[in-house]
mmCIF file of C-alpha atoms in Angstrom:
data_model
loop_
_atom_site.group_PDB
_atom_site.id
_atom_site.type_symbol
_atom_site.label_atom_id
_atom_site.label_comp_id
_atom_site.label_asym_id
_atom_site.label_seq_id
_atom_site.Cartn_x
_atom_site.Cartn_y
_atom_site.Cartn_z
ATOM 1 C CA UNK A 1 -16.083 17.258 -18.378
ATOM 2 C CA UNK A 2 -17.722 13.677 -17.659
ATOM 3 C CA UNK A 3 -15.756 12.082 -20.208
ATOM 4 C CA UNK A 4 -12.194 12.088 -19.088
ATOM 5 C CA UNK A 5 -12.919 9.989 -16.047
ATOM 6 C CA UNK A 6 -14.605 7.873 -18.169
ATOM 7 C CA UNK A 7 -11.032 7.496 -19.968
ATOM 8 C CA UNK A 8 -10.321 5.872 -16.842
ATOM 9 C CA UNK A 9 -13.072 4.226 -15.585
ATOM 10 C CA UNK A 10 -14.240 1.861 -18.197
ATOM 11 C CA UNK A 11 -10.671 0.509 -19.488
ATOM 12 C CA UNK A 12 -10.223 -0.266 -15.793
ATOM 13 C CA UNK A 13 -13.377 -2.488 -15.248
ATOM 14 C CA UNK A 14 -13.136 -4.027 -18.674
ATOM 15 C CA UNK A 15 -9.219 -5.341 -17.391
ATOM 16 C CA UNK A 16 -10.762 -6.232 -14.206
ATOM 17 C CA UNK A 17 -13.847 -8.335 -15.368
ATOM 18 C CA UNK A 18 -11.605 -10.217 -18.023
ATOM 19 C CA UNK A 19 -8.677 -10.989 -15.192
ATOM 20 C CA UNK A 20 -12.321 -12.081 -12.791
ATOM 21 C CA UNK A 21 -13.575 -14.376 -15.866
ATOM 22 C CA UNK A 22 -10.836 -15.458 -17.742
ATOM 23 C CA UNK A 23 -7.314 -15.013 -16.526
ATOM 24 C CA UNK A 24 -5.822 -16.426 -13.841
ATOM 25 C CA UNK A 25 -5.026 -15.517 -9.873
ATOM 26 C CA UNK A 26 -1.627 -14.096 -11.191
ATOM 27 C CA UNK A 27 -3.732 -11.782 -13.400
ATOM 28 C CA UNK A 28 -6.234 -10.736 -10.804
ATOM 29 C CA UNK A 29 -3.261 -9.583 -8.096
ATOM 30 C CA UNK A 30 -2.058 -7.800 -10.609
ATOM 31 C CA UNK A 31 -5.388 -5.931 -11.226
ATOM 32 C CA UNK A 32 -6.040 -5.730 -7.924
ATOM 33 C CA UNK A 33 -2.905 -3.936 -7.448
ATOM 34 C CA UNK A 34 -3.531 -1.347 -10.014
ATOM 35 C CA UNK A 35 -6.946 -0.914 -8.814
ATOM 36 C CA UNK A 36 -5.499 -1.073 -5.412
ATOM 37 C CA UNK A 37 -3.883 2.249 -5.946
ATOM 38 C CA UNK A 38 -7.024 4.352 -6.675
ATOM 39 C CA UNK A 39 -9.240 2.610 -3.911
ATOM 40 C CA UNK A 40 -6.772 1.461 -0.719
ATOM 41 C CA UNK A 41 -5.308 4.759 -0.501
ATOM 42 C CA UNK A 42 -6.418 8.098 1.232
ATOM 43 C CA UNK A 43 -7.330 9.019 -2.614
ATOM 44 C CA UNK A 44 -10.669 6.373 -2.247
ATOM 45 C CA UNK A 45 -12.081 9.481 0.259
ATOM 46 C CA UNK A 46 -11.348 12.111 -2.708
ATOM 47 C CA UNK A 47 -12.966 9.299 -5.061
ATOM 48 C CA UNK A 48 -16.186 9.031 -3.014
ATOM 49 C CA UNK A 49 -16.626 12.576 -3.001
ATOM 50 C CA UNK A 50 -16.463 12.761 -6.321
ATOM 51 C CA UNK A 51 -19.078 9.986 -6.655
ATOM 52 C CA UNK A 52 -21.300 12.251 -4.518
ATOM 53 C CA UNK A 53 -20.708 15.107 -6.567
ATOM 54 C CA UNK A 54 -21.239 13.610 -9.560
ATOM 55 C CA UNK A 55 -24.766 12.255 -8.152
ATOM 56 C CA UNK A 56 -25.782 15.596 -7.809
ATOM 57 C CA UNK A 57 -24.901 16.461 -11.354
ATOM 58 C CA UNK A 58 -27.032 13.712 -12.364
ATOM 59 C CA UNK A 59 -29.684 14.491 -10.882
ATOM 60 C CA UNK A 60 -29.353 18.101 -12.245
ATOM 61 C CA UNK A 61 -29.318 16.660 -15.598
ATOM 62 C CA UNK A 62 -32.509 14.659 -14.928
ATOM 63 C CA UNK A 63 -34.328 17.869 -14.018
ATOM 64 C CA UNK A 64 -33.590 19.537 -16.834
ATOM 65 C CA UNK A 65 -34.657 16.622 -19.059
ATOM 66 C CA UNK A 66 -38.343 16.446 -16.992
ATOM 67 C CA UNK A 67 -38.705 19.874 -16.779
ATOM 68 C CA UNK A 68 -41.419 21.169 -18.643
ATOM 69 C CA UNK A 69 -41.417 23.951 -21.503
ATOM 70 C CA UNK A 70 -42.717 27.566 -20.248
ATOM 71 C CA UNK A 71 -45.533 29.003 -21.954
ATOM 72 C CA UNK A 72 -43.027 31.798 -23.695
ATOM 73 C CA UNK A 73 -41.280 28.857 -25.182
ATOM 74 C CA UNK A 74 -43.989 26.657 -27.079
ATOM 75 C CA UNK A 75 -45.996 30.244 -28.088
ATOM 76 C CA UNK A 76 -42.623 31.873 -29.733
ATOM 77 C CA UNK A 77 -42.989 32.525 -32.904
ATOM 78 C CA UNK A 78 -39.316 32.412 -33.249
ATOM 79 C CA UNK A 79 -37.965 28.953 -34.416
ATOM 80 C CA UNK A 80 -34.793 29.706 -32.707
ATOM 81 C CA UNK A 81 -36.334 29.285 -28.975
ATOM 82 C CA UNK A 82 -37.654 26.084 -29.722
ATOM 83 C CA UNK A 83 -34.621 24.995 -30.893
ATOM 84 C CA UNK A 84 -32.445 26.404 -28.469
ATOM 85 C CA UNK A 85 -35.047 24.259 -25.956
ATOM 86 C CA UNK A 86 -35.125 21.086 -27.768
ATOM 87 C CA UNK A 87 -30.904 21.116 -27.355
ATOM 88 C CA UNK A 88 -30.792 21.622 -23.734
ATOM 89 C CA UNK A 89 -32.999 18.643 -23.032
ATOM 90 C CA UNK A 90 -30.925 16.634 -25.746
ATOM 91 C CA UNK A 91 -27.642 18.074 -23.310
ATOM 92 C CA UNK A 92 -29.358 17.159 -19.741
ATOM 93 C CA UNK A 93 -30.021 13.893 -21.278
ATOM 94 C CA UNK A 94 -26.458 13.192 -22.704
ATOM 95 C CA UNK A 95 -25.193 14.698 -19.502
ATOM 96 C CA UNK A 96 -27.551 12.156 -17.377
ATOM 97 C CA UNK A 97 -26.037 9.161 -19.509
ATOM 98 C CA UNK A 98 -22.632 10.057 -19.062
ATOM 99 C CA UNK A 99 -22.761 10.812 -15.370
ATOM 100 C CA UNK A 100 -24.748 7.496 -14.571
ATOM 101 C CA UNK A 101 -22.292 6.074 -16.460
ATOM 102 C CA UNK A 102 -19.727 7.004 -14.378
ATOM 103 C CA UNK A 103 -21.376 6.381 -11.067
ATOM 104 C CA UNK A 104 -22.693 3.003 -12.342
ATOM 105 C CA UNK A 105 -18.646 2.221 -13.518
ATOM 106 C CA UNK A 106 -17.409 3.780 -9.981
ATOM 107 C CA UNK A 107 -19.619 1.439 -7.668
ATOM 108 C CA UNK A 108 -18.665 -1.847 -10.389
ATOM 109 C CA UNK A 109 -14.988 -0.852 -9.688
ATOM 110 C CA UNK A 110 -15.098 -0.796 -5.934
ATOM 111 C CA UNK A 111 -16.854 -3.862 -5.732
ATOM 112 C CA UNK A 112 -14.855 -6.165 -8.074
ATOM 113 C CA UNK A 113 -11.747 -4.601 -6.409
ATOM 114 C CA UNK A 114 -13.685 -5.933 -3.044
ATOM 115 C CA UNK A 115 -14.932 -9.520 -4.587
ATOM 116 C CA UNK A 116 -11.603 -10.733 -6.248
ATOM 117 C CA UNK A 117 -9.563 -9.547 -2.929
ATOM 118 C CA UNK A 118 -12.301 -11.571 -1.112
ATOM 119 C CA UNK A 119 -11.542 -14.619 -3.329
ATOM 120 C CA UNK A 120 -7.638 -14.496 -3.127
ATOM 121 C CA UNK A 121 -8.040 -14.707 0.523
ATOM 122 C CA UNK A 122 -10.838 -17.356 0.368
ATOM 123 C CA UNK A 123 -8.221 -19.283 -1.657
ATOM 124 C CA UNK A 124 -5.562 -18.572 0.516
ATOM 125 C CA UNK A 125 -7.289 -20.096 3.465
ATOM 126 C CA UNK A 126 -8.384 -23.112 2.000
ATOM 127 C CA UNK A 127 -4.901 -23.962 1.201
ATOM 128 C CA UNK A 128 -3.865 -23.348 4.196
ATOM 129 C CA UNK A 129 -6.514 -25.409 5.723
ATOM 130 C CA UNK A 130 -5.526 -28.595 2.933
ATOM 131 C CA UNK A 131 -2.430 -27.931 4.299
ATOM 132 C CA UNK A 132 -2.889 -28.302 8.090
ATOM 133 C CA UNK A 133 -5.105 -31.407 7.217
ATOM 134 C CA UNK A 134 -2.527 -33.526 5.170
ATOM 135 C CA UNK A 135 -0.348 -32.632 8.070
ATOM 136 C CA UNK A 136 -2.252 -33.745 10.700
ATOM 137 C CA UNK A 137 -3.269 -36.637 8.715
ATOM 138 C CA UNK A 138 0.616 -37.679 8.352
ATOM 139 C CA UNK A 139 1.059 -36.805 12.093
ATOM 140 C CA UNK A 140 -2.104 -39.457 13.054
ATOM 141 C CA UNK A 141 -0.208 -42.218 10.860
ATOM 142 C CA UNK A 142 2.729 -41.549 12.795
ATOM 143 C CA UNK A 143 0.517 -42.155 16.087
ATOM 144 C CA UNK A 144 -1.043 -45.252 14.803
ATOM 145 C CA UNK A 145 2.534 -46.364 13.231
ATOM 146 C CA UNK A 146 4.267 -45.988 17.196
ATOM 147 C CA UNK A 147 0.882 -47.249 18.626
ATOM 148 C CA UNK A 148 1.222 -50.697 17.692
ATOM 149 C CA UNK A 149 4.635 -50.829 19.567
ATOM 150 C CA UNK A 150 2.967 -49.815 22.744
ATOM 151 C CA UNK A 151 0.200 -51.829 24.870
ATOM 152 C CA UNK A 152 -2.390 -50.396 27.365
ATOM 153 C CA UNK A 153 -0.570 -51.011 30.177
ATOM 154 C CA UNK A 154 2.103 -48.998 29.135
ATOM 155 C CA UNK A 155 0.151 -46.351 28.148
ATOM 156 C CA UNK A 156 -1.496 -45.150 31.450
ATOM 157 C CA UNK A 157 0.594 -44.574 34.483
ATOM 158 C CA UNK A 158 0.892 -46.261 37.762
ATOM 159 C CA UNK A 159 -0.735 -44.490 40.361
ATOM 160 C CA UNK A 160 1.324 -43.312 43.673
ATOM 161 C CA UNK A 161 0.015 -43.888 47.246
ATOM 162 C CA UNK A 162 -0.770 -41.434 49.306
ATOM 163 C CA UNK A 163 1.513 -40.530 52.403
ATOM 164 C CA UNK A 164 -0.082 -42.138 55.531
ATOM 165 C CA UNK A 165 -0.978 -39.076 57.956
ATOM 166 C CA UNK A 166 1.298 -39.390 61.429
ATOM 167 C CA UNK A 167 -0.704 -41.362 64.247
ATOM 168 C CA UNK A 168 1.104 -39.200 67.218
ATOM 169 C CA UNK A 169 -0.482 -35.387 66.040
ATOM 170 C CA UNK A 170 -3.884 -34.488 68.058
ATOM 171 C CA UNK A 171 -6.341 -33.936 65.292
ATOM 172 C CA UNK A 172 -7.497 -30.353 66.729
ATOM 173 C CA UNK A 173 -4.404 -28.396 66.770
ATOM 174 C CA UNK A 174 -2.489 -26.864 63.740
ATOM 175 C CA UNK A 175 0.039 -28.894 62.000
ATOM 176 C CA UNK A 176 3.483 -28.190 61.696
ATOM 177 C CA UNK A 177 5.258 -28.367 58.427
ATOM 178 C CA UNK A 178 8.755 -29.102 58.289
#
């Protein structure tokens, strides 16, 4: 029962470490996409439960690999008992492995799908910040360039004199404005 999403777990991190390590950003939108449709949809929820389900299961297996031998067991005199015992904890172990397998895979998944999404946007702002740079660079050239035209005089404006208050108002009562 652990296997099958194994089937589909491990083929799916293996494409999705080589497009992280060796192919290009053409390669990794691609993965992303794929991956994209297991963990930015509402099926991510269904996904994590699973996880959780699948911890439990784990741990399940780990108990019955600890757990210790009754006394009826080890005194049988039947070799059947002991071997009957000896392949459940060979099955709780097997079943451990597989389903930390898959929880170990799940968690890998989810974060490459996170880290190479996180890169491709990294990327895409630092191009767009080389791009705002060379244009403002050729926008200051274009400054200095028309600078050299203009002097300092030209460059600040004249200032305008202030209207000269009416001598014939009384300085107590309200102005009228007109």
């Amino acid at each position: 029962l652990a296997y099958f999403p194994l089937a589909l777990w491990l083929p799916l991190l293996a494409v999705q470490c080589l497009s992280a390590t060796q192919m290009g950003r053409g390669a990794q939108a691609a993965v992303r996409s794929v991956s994209g449709l297991l963990l930015d949809t509402p099926l991510c929820s269904v996904l994590k439960i699973v996880w959780v389900v699948m911890l439990v299961l784990c741990l399940e297996c780990l108990r019955g690999v600890f757990k210790t031998r009754s006394a009826s067991a080890v005194d049988a005199v039947d070799g059947g008992a002991s071997v009957a015992a000896a392949f459940e904890v060979h099955a709780s172990k097997e079943g451990a492995l597989v389903m930390g397998l898959n929880l170990v895979s799940m968690m890998a998944i989810l974060t490459l799908h996170g880290l190479i999404g996180e890169t491709a946007k990294l990327e895409r702002d630092r191009d767009m910040m080389k791009k705002q740079a060379e244009q403002q660079g050729q926008f200051a050239k274009q400054l200095l360039a028309q600078g050299d035209k203009k002097t300092a005089a030209n460059a600040v404006p004249k200032e305008t004199p202030m209207p000269e208050a009416k001598k014939d108002e009384p300085e107590g009562e309200v102005r009228k404005r007109e």
